[in-house]
Tab-separated table of C-alpha atoms in Angstrom:
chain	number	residue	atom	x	y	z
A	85	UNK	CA	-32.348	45.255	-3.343
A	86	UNK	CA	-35.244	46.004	-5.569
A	87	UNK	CA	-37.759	48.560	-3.721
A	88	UNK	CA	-40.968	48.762	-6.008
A	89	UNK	CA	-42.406	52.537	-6.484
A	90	UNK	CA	-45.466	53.495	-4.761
A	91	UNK	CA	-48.014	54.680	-7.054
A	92	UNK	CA	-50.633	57.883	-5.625
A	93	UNK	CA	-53.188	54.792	-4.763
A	94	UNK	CA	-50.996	53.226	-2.556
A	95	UNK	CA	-49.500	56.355	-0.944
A	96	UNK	CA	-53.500	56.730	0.052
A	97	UNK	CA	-53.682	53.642	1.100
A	98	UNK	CA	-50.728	53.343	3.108
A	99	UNK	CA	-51.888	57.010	5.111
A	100	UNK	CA	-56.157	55.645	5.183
A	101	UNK	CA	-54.739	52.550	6.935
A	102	UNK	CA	-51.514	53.933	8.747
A	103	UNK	CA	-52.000	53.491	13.035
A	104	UNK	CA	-52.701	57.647	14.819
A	105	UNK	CA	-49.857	56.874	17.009
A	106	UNK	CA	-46.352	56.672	15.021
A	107	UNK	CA	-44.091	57.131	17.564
A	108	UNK	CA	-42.168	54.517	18.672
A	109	UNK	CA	-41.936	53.546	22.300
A	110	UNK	CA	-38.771	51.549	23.484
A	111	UNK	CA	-37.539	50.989	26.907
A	112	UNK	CA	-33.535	50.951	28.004
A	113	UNK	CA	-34.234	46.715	28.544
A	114	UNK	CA	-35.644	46.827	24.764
A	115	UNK	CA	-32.690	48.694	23.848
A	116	UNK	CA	-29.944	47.118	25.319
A	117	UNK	CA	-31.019	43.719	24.146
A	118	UNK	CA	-30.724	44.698	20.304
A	119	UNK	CA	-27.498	46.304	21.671
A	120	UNK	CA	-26.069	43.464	22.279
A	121	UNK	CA	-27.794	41.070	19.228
A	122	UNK	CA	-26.032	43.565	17.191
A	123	UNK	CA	-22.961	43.390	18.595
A	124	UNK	CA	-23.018	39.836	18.822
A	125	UNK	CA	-24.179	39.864	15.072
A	126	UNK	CA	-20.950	41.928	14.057
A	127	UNK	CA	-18.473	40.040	15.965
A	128	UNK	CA	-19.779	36.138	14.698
A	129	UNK	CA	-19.902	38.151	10.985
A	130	UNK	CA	-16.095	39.270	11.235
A	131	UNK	CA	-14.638	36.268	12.607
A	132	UNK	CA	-16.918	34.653	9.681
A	133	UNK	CA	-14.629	37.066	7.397
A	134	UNK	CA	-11.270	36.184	9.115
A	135	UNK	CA	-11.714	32.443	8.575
A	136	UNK	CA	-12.416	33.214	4.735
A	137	UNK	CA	-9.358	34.914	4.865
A	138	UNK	CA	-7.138	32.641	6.568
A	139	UNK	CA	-8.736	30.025	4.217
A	140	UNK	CA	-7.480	31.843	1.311
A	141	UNK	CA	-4.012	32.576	2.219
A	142	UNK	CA	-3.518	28.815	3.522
A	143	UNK	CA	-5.136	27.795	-0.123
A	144	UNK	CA	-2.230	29.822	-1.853
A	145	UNK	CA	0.519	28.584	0.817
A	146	UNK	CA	-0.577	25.035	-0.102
A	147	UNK	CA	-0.364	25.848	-4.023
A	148	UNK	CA	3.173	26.906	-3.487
A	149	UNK	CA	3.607	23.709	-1.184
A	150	UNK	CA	3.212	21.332	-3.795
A	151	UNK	CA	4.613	23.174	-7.157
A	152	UNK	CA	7.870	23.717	-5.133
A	153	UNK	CA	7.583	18.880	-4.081
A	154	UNK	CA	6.618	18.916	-7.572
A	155	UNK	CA	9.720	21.037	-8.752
A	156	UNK	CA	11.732	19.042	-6.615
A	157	UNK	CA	10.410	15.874	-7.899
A	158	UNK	CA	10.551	16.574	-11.513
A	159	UNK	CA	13.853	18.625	-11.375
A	160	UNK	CA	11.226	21.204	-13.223
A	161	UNK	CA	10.656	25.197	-12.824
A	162	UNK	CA	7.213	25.545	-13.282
A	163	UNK	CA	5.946	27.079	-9.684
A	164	UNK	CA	6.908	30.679	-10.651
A	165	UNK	CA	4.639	30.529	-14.102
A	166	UNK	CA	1.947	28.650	-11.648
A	167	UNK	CA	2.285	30.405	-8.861
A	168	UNK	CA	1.532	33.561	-11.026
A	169	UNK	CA	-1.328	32.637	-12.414
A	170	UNK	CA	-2.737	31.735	-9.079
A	171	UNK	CA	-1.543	35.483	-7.822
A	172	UNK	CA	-3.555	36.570	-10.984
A	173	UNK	CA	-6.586	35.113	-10.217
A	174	UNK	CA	-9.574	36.004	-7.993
A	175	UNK	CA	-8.544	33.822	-5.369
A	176	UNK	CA	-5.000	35.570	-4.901
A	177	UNK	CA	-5.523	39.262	-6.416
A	178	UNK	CA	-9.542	39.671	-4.543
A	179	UNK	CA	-8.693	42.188	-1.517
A	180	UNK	CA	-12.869	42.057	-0.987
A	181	UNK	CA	-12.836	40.418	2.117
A	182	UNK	CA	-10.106	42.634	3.545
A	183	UNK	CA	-12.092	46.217	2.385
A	184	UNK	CA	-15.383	44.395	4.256
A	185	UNK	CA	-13.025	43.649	7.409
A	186	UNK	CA	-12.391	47.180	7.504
A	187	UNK	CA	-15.583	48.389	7.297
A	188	UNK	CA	-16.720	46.087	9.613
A	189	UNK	CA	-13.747	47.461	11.897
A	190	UNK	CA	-14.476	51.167	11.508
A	191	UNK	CA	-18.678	50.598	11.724
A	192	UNK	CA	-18.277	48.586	14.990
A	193	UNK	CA	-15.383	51.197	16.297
A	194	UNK	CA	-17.174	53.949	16.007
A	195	UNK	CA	-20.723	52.653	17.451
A	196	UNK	CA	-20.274	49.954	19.692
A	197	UNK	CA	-16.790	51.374	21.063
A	198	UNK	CA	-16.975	54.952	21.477
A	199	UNK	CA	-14.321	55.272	18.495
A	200	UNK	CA	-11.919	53.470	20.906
A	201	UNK	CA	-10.111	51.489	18.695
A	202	UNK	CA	-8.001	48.983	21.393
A	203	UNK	CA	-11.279	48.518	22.996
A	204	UNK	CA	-12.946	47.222	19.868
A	205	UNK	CA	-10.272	45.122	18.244
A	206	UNK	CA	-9.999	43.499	21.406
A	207	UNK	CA	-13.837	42.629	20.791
A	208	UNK	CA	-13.416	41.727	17.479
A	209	UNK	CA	-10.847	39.121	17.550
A	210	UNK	CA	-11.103	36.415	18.970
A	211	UNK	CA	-10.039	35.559	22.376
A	212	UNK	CA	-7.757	32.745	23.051
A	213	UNK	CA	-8.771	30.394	25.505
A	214	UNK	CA	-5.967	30.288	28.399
A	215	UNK	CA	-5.014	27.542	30.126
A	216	UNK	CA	-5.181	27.884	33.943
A	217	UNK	CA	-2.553	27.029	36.338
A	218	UNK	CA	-6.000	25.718	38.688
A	219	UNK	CA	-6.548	23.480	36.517
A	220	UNK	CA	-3.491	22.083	35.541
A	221	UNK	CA	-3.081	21.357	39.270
A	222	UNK	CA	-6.638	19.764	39.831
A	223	UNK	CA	-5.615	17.588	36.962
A	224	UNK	CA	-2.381	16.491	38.756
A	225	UNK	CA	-3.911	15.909	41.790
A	226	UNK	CA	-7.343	13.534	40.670
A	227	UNK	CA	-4.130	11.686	38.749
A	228	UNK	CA	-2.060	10.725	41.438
A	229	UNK	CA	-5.744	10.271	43.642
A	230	UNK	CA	-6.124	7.670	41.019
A	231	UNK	CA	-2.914	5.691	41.051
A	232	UNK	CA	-3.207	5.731	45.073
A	233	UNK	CA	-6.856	4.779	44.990
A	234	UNK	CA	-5.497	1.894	42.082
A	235	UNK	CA	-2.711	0.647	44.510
A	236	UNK	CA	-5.035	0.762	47.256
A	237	UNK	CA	-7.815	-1.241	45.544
A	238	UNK	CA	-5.035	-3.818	44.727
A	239	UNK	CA	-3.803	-3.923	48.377
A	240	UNK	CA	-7.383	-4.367	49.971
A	241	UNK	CA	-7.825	-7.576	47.770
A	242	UNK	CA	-5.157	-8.954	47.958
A	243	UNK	CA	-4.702	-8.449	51.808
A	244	UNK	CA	-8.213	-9.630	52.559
A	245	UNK	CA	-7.904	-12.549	49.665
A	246	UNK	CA	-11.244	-11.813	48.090
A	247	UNK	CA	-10.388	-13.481	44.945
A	248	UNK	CA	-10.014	-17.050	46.617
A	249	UNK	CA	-13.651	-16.876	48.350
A	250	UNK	CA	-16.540	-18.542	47.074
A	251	UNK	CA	-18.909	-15.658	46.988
A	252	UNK	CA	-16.368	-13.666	44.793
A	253	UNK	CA	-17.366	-14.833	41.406
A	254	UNK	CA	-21.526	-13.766	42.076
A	255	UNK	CA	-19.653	-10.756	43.188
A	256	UNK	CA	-17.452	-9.794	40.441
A	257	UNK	CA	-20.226	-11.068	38.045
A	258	UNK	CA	-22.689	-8.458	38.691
A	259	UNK	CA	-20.043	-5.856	39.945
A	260	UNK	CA	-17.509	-5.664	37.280
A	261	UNK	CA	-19.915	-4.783	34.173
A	262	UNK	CA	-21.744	-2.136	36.441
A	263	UNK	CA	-18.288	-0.362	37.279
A	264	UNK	CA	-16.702	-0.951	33.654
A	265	UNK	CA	-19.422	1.285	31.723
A	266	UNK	CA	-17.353	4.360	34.104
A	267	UNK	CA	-13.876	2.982	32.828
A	268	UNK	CA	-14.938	3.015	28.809
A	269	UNK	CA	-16.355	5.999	29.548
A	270	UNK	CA	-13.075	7.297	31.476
A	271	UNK	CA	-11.083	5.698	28.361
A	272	UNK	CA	-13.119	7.526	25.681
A	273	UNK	CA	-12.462	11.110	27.409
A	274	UNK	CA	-8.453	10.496	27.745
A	275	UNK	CA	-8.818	9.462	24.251
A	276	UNK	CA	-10.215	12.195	23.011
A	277	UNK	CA	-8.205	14.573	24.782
A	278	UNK	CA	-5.204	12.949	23.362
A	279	UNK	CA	-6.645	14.219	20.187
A	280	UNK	CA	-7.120	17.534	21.026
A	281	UNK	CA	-3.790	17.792	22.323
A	282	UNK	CA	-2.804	16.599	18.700
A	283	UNK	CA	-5.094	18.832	17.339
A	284	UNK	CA	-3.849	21.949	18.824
A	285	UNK	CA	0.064	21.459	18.264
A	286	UNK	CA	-0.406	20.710	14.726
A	287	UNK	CA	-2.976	23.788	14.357
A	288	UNK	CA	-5.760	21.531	13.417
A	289	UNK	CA	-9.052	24.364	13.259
A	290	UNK	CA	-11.369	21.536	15.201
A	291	UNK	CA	-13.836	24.035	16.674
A	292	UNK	CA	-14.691	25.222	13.700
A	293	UNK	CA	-14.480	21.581	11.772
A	294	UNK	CA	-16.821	20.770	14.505
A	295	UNK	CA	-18.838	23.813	15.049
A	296	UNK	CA	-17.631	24.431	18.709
A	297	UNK	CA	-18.208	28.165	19.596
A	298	UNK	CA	-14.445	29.429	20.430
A	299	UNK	CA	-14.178	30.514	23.845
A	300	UNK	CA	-16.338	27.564	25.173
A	301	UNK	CA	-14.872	24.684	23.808
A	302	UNK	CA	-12.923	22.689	26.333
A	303	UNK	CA	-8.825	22.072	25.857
A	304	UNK	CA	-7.247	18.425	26.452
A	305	UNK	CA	-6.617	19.820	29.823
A	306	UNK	CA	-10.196	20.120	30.858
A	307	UNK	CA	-11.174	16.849	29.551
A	308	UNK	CA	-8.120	15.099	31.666
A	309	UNK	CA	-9.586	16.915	34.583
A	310	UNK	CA	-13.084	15.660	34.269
A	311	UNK	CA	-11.637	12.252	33.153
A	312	UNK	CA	-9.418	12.097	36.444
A	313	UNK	CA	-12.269	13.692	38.509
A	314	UNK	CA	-14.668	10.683	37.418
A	315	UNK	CA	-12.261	7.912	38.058
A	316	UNK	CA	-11.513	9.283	41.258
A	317	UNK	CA	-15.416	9.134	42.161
A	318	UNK	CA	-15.737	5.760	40.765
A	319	UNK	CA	-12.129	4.090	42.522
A	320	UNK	CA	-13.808	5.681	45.653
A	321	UNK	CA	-17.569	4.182	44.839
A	322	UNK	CA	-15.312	0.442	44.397
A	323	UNK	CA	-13.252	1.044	47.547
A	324	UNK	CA	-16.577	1.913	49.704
A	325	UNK	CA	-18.513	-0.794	48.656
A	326	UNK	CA	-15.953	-3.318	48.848
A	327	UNK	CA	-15.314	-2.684	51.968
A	328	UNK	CA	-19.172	-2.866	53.178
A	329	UNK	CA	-19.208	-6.052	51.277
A	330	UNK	CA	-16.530	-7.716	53.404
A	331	UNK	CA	-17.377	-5.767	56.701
A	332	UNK	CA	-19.472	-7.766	59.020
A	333	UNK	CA	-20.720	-4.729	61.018
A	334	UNK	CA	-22.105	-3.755	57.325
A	335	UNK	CA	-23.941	-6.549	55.895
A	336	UNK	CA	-27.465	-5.143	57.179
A	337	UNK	CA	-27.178	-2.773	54.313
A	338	UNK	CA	-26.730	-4.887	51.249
A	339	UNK	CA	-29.232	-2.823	49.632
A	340	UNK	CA	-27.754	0.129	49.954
A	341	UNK	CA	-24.303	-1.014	48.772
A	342	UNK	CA	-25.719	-2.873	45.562
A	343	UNK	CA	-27.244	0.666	44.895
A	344	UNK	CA	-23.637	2.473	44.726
A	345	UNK	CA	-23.216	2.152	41.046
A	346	UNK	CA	-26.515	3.121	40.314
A	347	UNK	CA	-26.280	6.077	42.462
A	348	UNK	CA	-22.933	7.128	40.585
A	349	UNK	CA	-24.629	7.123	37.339
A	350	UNK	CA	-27.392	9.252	38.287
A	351	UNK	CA	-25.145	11.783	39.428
A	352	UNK	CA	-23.530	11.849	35.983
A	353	UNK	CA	-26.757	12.112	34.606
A	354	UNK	CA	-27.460	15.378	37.169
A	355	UNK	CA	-24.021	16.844	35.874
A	356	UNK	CA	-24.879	16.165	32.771
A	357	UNK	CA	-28.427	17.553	32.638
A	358	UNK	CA	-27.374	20.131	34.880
A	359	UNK	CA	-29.401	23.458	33.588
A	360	UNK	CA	-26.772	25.955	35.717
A	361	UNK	CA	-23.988	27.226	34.523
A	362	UNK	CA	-21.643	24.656	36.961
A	363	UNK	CA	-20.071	21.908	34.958
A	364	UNK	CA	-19.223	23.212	31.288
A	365	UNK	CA	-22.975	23.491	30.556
A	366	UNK	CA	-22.608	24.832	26.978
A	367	UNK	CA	-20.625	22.066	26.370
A	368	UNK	CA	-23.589	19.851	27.960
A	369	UNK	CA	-26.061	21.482	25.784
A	370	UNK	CA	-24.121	21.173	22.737
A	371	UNK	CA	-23.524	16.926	23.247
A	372	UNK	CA	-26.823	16.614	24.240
A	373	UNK	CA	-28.248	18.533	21.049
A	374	UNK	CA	-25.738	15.981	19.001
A	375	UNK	CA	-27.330	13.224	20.914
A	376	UNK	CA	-30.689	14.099	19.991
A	377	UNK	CA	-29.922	14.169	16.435
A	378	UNK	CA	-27.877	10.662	16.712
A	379	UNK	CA	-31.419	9.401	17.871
A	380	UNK	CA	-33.182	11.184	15.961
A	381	UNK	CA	-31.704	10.785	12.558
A	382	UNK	CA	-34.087	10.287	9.920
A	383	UNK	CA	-36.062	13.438	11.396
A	384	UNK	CA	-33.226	16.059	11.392
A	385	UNK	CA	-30.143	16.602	9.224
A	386	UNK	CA	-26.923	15.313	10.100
A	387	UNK	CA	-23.985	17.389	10.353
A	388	UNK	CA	-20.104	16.346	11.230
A	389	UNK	CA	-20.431	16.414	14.918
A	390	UNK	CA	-23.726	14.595	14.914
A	391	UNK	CA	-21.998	11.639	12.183
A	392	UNK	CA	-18.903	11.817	14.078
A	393	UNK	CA	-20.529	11.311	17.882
A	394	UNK	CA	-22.823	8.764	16.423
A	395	UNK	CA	-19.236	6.912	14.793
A	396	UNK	CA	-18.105	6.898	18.287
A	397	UNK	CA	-21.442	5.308	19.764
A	398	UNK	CA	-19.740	2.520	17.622
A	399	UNK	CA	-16.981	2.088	19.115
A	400	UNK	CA	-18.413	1.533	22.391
A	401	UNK	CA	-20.269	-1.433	22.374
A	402	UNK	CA	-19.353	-2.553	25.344
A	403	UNK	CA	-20.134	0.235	27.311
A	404	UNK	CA	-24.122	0.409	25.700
A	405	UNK	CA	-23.563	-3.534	26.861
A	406	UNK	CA	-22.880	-2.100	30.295
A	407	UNK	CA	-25.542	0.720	30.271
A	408	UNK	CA	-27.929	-2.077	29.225
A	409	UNK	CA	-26.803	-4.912	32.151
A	410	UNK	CA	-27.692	-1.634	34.820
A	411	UNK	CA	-31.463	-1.243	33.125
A	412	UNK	CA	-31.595	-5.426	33.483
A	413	UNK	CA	-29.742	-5.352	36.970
A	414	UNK	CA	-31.953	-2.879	38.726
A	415	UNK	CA	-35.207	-3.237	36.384
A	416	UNK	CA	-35.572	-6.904	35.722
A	417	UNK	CA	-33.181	-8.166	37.960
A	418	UNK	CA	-33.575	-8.878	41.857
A	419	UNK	CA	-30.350	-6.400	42.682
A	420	UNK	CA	-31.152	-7.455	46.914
A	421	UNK	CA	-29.875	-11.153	46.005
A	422	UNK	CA	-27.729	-10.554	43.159
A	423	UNK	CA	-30.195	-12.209	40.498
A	424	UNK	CA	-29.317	-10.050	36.867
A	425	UNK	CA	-31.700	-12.437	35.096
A	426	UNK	CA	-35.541	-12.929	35.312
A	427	UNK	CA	-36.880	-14.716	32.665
A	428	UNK	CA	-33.304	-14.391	30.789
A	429	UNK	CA	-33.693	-10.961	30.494
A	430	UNK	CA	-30.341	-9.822	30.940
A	431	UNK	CA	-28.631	-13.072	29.842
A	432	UNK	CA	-30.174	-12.123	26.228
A	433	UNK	CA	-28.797	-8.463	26.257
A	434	UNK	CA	-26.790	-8.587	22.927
A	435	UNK	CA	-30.078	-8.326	21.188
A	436	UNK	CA	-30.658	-4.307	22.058
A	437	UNK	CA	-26.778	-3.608	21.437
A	438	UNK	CA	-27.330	-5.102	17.896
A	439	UNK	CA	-30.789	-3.014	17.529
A	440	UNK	CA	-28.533	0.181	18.305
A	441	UNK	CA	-25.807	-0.612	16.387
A	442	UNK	CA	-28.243	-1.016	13.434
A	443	UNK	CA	-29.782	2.485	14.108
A	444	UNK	CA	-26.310	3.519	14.647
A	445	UNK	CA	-25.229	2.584	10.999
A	446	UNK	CA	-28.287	3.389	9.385
C-alpha cells in the first residue's frame, strides 16, 4: 500500500478544515451490524482459502493419476522424476494458503469467539447440509399420493367411459396442453434431482460450479419433495375437475372448473414470488435472478448458471408451447365455451416458441 507523506501545508490544511467534533458516535445496532459483515466477511474469505486448497491437492492427486495410467501404459517409470518436479514447484512446495488459513483461524478465534477455539472452527467450516428424516417421509408419502391419485384417474375414466363420448375430444383438446405444462415441469425437477443425486455420490463440487451458497442449496431429496408435492396438487386439480365436468349437479359452474388450471399456475407463481421465508426463498431469489439475466442477456453478463438455465429453456419447448396455449386459452380464447382460437390466435402459437428459442440461442 503506498501512503503518500503529508507535507506542513497539508497537515494545516487537514486541521483548518478538520470538523470541532471528532468523536465518533456509534450505537450497539451500528455495531452489531459490522459485527456480523465482518464475520460474515471472514468466514466466505476462509472457505474461499479451503477451496484453493482442496483445488491444489486434487491438482497434484490428478498428476499422480495419470503418470502412474501412463506408467502402466508405456511399461515406463517416469512418475517418480515427474511427480518430483511437481512436489518442487510452487504449486506442490507453496504452504501460503495454509499460513493465511491460520491466521485467519487465530484472528477470528480470538475476536469473534472469545478465544474459544471449538466454537470458532465450528463457524469456520462449513456446515454440511443434513438430510431430514421429515422430509424423506413427506417425499414417500406425495409418491405413493401420486401413484393412488394415477390409478384413480385411470379408474374414473375408464369406469365412467369418458373416452368413448363425443364431447371428450373438445375436452381433452383444451385440457391436456393446460395440465401437461405441470408434468414437463414435474419431469424437469425429477430430472434434475437425478443429477444431484449423481452429483453428490461422485463428489461433484456443483454449488460451487454453480455458485449456490452452501447451506441453502437444496439436495435431490428436496427437489423429489417439491416434485411429488406438485404432482399431487395437479392429479388432485385433474381429479376435481373431471369430476365437475361429468357431474350433472355441477355443470352450472363451467366457469369455474375451466379456471382450475389457471388457478394452479398462479399459485406456483405465489410460491414462487413468495417474498417470506416459506418455500426455499433463497433458492427462489437465486432462479429468478438467473431468469432475469436469461431475458435479459445482451444487458448483463452471463455466467454458468445463467447459460446453463437458459440451455434448459431449450429443452422445454413444449412446455413454453403450453405456457403459451394458457395466455391464448384465457386471453384470446373464449375459455366459457371452450374456443382456444380467435382470429387463429392460438392455432398459430409456434411462432412465439420460435421467437424464444431464437433469443434463447442468441
Amino acid at each position: 500500500m503506498n501512503n503518500n507523506q503529508e507535507t506542513h501545508r497539508s497537515t494545516i490544511k487537514g486541521l483548518l478544515k478538520h470538523p470541532p467534533q471528532t468523536e465518533l458516535n456509534f450505537t450497539r445496532k451500528n455495531l452489531r451490524k459490522v459485527e456480523d459483515q465482518l464475520k460474515r466477511a471472514f468466514v466466505e474469505f476462509y472457505q474461499k482459502l479451503r477451496l484453493l486448497k482442496n483445488y491444489s491437492f486434487l491438482n497434484i492427486l490428478a498428476f499422480s493419476k495419470i503418470m502412474k495410467k501412463y506408467d502402466k501404459i508405456t511399461s515406463r517409470n517416469a512418475s517418480k522424476s515427474y511427480m518430483k518436479m511437481v512436489d518442487n514447484s510452487s504449486l506442490g512446495n507453496s504452504d501460503e494458503v495454509t499460513k493465511l488459513m491460520e491466521r485467519v483461524e487465530a484472528t477470528f478465534i480470538k475476536h469473534f469467539s472469545n478465544s474459544n477455539r471449538t466454537k470458532g472452527m465450528k463457524i469456520l467450516r462449513p456446515k454440511a447440509t443434513r438430510e431430514r428424516h421429515r422430509t424423506t417421509f413427506s417425499t414417500g408419502f406425495f409418491a405413493g399420493c401420486t401413484v393412488a391419485l394415477i390409478l384413480a384417474l385411470i379408474l374414473i375414466i375408464r369406469a365412467r367411459n369418458n373416452i368413448d363420448k363425443p364431447e371428450a375430444t373438445k375436452y381433452m383438446e383444451n385440457m391436456f396442453p393446460l395440465y401437461s405444462l405441470l408434468g414437463f415441469i414435474v419431469l424437469h425437477m425429477m430430472l434434475y434431482a437425478s443429477n444431484i443425486y449423481l452429483w453428490r455420490r461422485y463428489q461433484v463440487n456443483y454449488f460451487f460450479i454453480y455458485g449456490f451458497k452452501q447451506g441453502t442449496e437444496l439436495g435431490y431429496q428436496k427437489v423429489f419433495l417439491l416434485g411429488f408435492g406438485l404432482v399431487v396438487l395437479a392429479l388432485a386439480t385433474v381429479l376435481l375437475d373431471l369430476d365437475m365436468e361429468m357431474d350433472q349437479k355441477t355443470k352450472d359452474y363451467g366457469t369455474f372448473t375451466e379456471l382450475l388450471p389457471l388457478n394452479l399456475v398462479f399459485l406456483m407463481f405465489i410460491i414462487l414470488f413468495c417474498p417470506f421465508n416459506i418455500m426455499y426463498c433463497s433458492n427462489c431469489f437465486f432462479f429468478l435472478t438467473c431468469l432475469f439475466h436469461c431475458i435479459c442477456a445482451p444487458l448483463y453478463k452471463v455466467t454458468l448458471p445463467d447459460f446453463f438455465l437458459a440451455d434448459q429453456f431449450t429443452s422445454q419447448v413444449q412446455a413454453l408451447r403450453s405456457f403459451e396455449f394458457y395466455i391464448c386459452y384465457y386471453v384470446w380464447g373464449d375459455f366459457h365455451h371452450r374456443k382456444n382460437s380467435v382470429s387463429g390466435a392460438c392455432t398459430k402459437r409456434e411462432i412465439l416458441c420460435k421467437d424464444i428459442m431464437a433469443l434463447n440461442i442468441f
